[in-house]
């Protein structure tokens, strides 16, 4: 029995930004797509970074994620908004995560599921052998594929 591969359940979606696009542009794209993040690509569509909601929050409140673990932490919403307005027109390349964890269309469902569980990814870029963006795998698509695969295996 052949194992499911990324190509079988990935989204062939080329939503991306360039390094000089602004933080404000990224927020608008993330809001429209409901993606938690998108790839930053060069002119050849090669993935050079990844920027997500957490990167933007971290840029506004650098210690936010560490402080969340303390019982006494109360986020300063005014400071967050003030800082977000300061960086809104900055190039997104300044805040992108580099290097990017990516997968290929030939990677297996099991490999991706393990990566998502261990590293907590919500979305992973799918690239070809030249690191050109082909689409994305989301956590929910992995869950759905795993459930369907299990049902298919039980039916046999």
mmCIF file of C-alpha atoms in Angstrom:
data_model
loop_
_atom_site.group_PDB
_atom_site.id
_atom_site.type_symbol
_atom_site.label_atom_id
_atom_site.label_comp_id
_atom_site.label_asym_id
_atom_site.label_seq_id
_atom_site.Cartn_x
_atom_site.Cartn_y
_atom_site.Cartn_z
ATOM 1 C CA UNK A 1 0.000 0.000 0.000
ATOM 2 C CA UNK A 2 1.438 3.360 -1.015
ATOM 3 C CA UNK A 3 1.791 6.104 1.572
ATOM 4 C CA UNK A 4 0.108 9.463 1.053
ATOM 5 C CA UNK A 5 2.487 12.118 -0.222
ATOM 6 C CA UNK A 6 2.339 15.871 0.213
ATOM 7 C CA UNK A 7 1.302 16.263 -3.435
ATOM 8 C CA UNK A 8 -1.890 14.353 -2.569
ATOM 9 C CA UNK A 9 -3.180 16.862 -0.014
ATOM 10 C CA UNK A 10 -1.249 20.133 -0.391
ATOM 11 C CA UNK A 11 -2.879 23.417 -1.371
ATOM 12 C CA UNK A 12 -1.561 24.601 -4.708
ATOM 13 C CA UNK A 13 -1.722 28.216 -3.551
ATOM 14 C CA UNK A 14 0.969 30.736 -4.429
ATOM 15 C CA UNK A 15 0.144 33.370 -1.844
ATOM 16 C CA UNK A 16 3.435 35.080 -0.980
ATOM 17 C CA UNK A 17 5.116 38.420 -0.323
ATOM 18 C CA UNK A 18 8.419 39.957 -1.348
ATOM 19 C CA UNK A 19 10.985 41.142 1.201
ATOM 20 C CA UNK A 20 10.225 44.800 0.483
ATOM 21 C CA UNK A 21 6.445 44.422 0.950
ATOM 22 C CA UNK A 22 5.287 46.070 4.150
ATOM 23 C CA UNK A 23 4.079 44.583 7.420
ATOM 24 C CA UNK A 24 0.738 46.232 6.683
ATOM 25 C CA UNK A 25 0.591 44.360 3.334
ATOM 26 C CA UNK A 26 1.224 41.059 5.115
ATOM 27 C CA UNK A 27 -1.478 41.699 7.706
ATOM 28 C CA UNK A 28 -3.961 42.388 4.909
ATOM 29 C CA UNK A 29 -2.989 39.184 3.054
ATOM 30 C CA UNK A 30 -3.153 37.057 6.203
ATOM 31 C CA UNK A 31 -6.575 38.490 7.007
ATOM 32 C CA UNK A 32 -7.910 37.807 3.498
ATOM 33 C CA UNK A 33 -6.509 34.270 3.255
ATOM 34 C CA UNK A 34 -6.914 33.194 6.899
ATOM 35 C CA UNK A 35 -3.376 31.810 6.656
ATOM 36 C CA UNK A 36 -1.283 32.115 9.846
ATOM 37 C CA UNK A 37 1.720 33.085 7.702
ATOM 38 C CA UNK A 38 3.110 33.311 4.169
ATOM 39 C CA UNK A 39 6.394 32.810 2.376
ATOM 40 C CA UNK A 40 8.725 35.627 1.540
ATOM 41 C CA UNK A 41 10.112 34.978 -1.949
ATOM 42 C CA UNK A 42 12.649 36.481 -4.317
ATOM 43 C CA UNK A 43 11.962 37.443 -7.959
ATOM 44 C CA UNK A 44 12.310 33.781 -9.024
ATOM 45 C CA UNK A 45 9.694 32.707 -6.413
ATOM 46 C CA UNK A 46 12.409 31.001 -4.383
ATOM 47 C CA UNK A 47 11.539 30.919 -0.697
ATOM 48 C CA UNK A 48 13.882 33.192 1.280
ATOM 49 C CA UNK A 49 11.832 33.630 4.466
ATOM 50 C CA UNK A 50 8.513 33.110 6.180
ATOM 51 C CA UNK A 51 6.466 35.699 8.030
ATOM 52 C CA UNK A 52 3.496 34.971 10.223
ATOM 53 C CA UNK A 53 1.288 36.424 12.883
ATOM 54 C CA UNK A 54 3.748 35.442 15.600
ATOM 55 C CA UNK A 55 6.628 37.235 13.842
ATOM 56 C CA UNK A 56 4.594 40.440 13.716
ATOM 57 C CA UNK A 57 3.520 40.147 17.358
ATOM 58 C CA UNK A 58 7.107 39.425 18.372
ATOM 59 C CA UNK A 59 8.270 42.528 16.459
ATOM 60 C CA UNK A 60 5.787 44.670 18.403
ATOM 61 C CA UNK A 61 6.287 43.051 21.803
ATOM 62 C CA UNK A 62 9.637 41.230 21.724
ATOM 63 C CA UNK A 63 9.190 39.410 25.033
ATOM 64 C CA UNK A 64 5.471 38.640 24.581
ATOM 65 C CA UNK A 65 5.744 34.864 24.073
ATOM 66 C CA UNK A 66 8.146 34.425 27.008
ATOM 67 C CA UNK A 67 6.017 36.554 29.310
ATOM 68 C CA UNK A 68 2.840 34.653 28.417
ATOM 69 C CA UNK A 69 4.140 31.816 30.558
ATOM 70 C CA UNK A 70 4.175 33.926 33.717
ATOM 71 C CA UNK A 71 1.009 34.336 35.747
ATOM 72 C CA UNK A 72 1.642 38.043 36.340
ATOM 73 C CA UNK A 73 1.838 39.026 32.661
ATOM 74 C CA UNK A 74 -0.757 41.502 31.442
ATOM 75 C CA UNK A 75 -0.131 42.639 27.848
ATOM 76 C CA UNK A 76 -0.078 46.381 27.287
ATOM 77 C CA UNK A 77 -2.502 46.738 24.379
ATOM 78 C CA UNK A 78 -1.691 50.421 23.909
ATOM 79 C CA UNK A 79 2.013 49.650 23.595
ATOM 80 C CA UNK A 80 1.265 46.858 21.121
ATOM 81 C CA UNK A 81 -0.860 49.142 18.916
ATOM 82 C CA UNK A 82 1.707 51.941 19.133
ATOM 83 C CA UNK A 83 4.520 49.579 18.113
ATOM 84 C CA UNK A 84 2.447 47.981 15.352
ATOM 85 C CA UNK A 85 1.809 51.411 13.839
ATOM 86 C CA UNK A 86 5.562 52.098 14.017
ATOM 87 C CA UNK A 87 6.456 48.975 12.025
ATOM 88 C CA UNK A 88 3.435 48.933 9.669
ATOM 89 C CA UNK A 89 5.432 50.423 6.787
ATOM 90 C CA UNK A 90 8.650 48.502 7.461
ATOM 91 C CA UNK A 91 9.738 45.920 4.902
ATOM 92 C CA UNK A 92 8.565 42.483 5.979
ATOM 93 C CA UNK A 93 11.976 40.989 5.245
ATOM 94 C CA UNK A 94 13.159 42.640 8.445
ATOM 95 C CA UNK A 95 10.873 40.402 10.548
ATOM 96 C CA UNK A 96 10.755 37.206 8.486
ATOM 97 C CA UNK A 97 11.996 33.906 9.885
ATOM 98 C CA UNK A 98 15.071 32.654 8.048
ATOM 99 C CA UNK A 99 15.920 29.944 7.122
ATOM 100 C CA UNK A 100 12.516 28.415 6.395
ATOM 101 C CA UNK A 101 11.493 24.855 7.140
ATOM 102 C CA UNK A 102 9.999 23.483 3.930
ATOM 103 C CA UNK A 103 8.765 20.183 2.523
ATOM 104 C CA UNK A 104 8.599 18.694 -0.955
ATOM 105 C CA UNK A 105 5.698 17.099 -2.840
ATOM 106 C CA UNK A 106 7.326 13.684 -2.312
ATOM 107 C CA UNK A 107 7.428 13.887 1.502
ATOM 108 C CA UNK A 108 5.011 11.582 3.305
ATOM 109 C CA UNK A 109 1.969 12.345 5.428
ATOM 110 C CA UNK A 110 3.695 10.660 8.367
ATOM 111 C CA UNK A 111 6.773 12.892 8.006
ATOM 112 C CA UNK A 112 4.655 16.069 7.888
ATOM 113 C CA UNK A 113 2.431 14.978 10.787
ATOM 114 C CA UNK A 114 5.512 14.331 12.906
ATOM 115 C CA UNK A 115 6.944 17.757 12.017
ATOM 116 C CA UNK A 116 3.693 19.512 12.890
ATOM 117 C CA UNK A 117 3.410 17.729 16.241
ATOM 118 C CA UNK A 118 7.049 18.231 17.252
ATOM 119 C CA UNK A 119 7.496 21.812 16.057
ATOM 120 C CA UNK A 120 3.942 23.143 16.336
ATOM 121 C CA UNK A 121 3.722 24.390 12.747
ATOM 122 C CA UNK A 122 0.328 25.498 11.468
ATOM 123 C CA UNK A 123 1.419 25.891 7.854
ATOM 124 C CA UNK A 124 4.468 24.620 5.973
ATOM 125 C CA UNK A 125 5.630 25.780 2.522
ATOM 126 C CA UNK A 126 5.961 23.153 -0.207
ATOM 127 C CA UNK A 127 8.874 23.761 -2.584
ATOM 128 C CA UNK A 128 10.473 22.055 -5.569
ATOM 129 C CA UNK A 129 14.119 20.960 -5.826
ATOM 130 C CA UNK A 130 15.150 24.575 -6.558
ATOM 131 C CA UNK A 131 13.346 25.933 -3.473
ATOM 132 C CA UNK A 132 10.613 27.512 -5.640
ATOM 133 C CA UNK A 133 7.260 27.844 -3.871
ATOM 134 C CA UNK A 134 4.631 25.350 -5.074
ATOM 135 C CA UNK A 135 2.038 25.748 -2.316
ATOM 136 C CA UNK A 136 1.387 24.964 1.333
ATOM 137 C CA UNK A 137 0.462 22.166 3.683
ATOM 138 C CA UNK A 138 -1.699 23.210 6.629
ATOM 139 C CA UNK A 139 -2.159 21.461 9.933
ATOM 140 C CA UNK A 140 -5.852 20.939 9.210
ATOM 141 C CA UNK A 141 -5.109 19.379 5.797
ATOM 142 C CA UNK A 142 -2.776 16.916 7.512
ATOM 143 C CA UNK A 143 -5.448 16.062 10.089
ATOM 144 C CA UNK A 144 -8.096 15.630 7.410
ATOM 145 C CA UNK A 145 -5.803 13.457 5.273
ATOM 146 C CA UNK A 146 -4.852 11.326 8.258
ATOM 147 C CA UNK A 147 -8.515 10.740 9.164
ATOM 148 C CA UNK A 148 -9.460 9.884 5.587
ATOM 149 C CA UNK A 149 -6.437 7.613 5.244
ATOM 150 C CA UNK A 150 -7.359 5.811 8.456
ATOM 151 C CA UNK A 151 -10.935 5.333 7.253
ATOM 152 C CA UNK A 152 -9.676 3.985 3.946
ATOM 153 C CA UNK A 153 -7.366 1.558 5.742
ATOM 154 C CA UNK A 154 -10.192 0.343 8.022
ATOM 155 C CA UNK A 155 -12.504 -0.248 5.063
ATOM 156 C CA UNK A 156 -10.077 -2.774 3.527
#
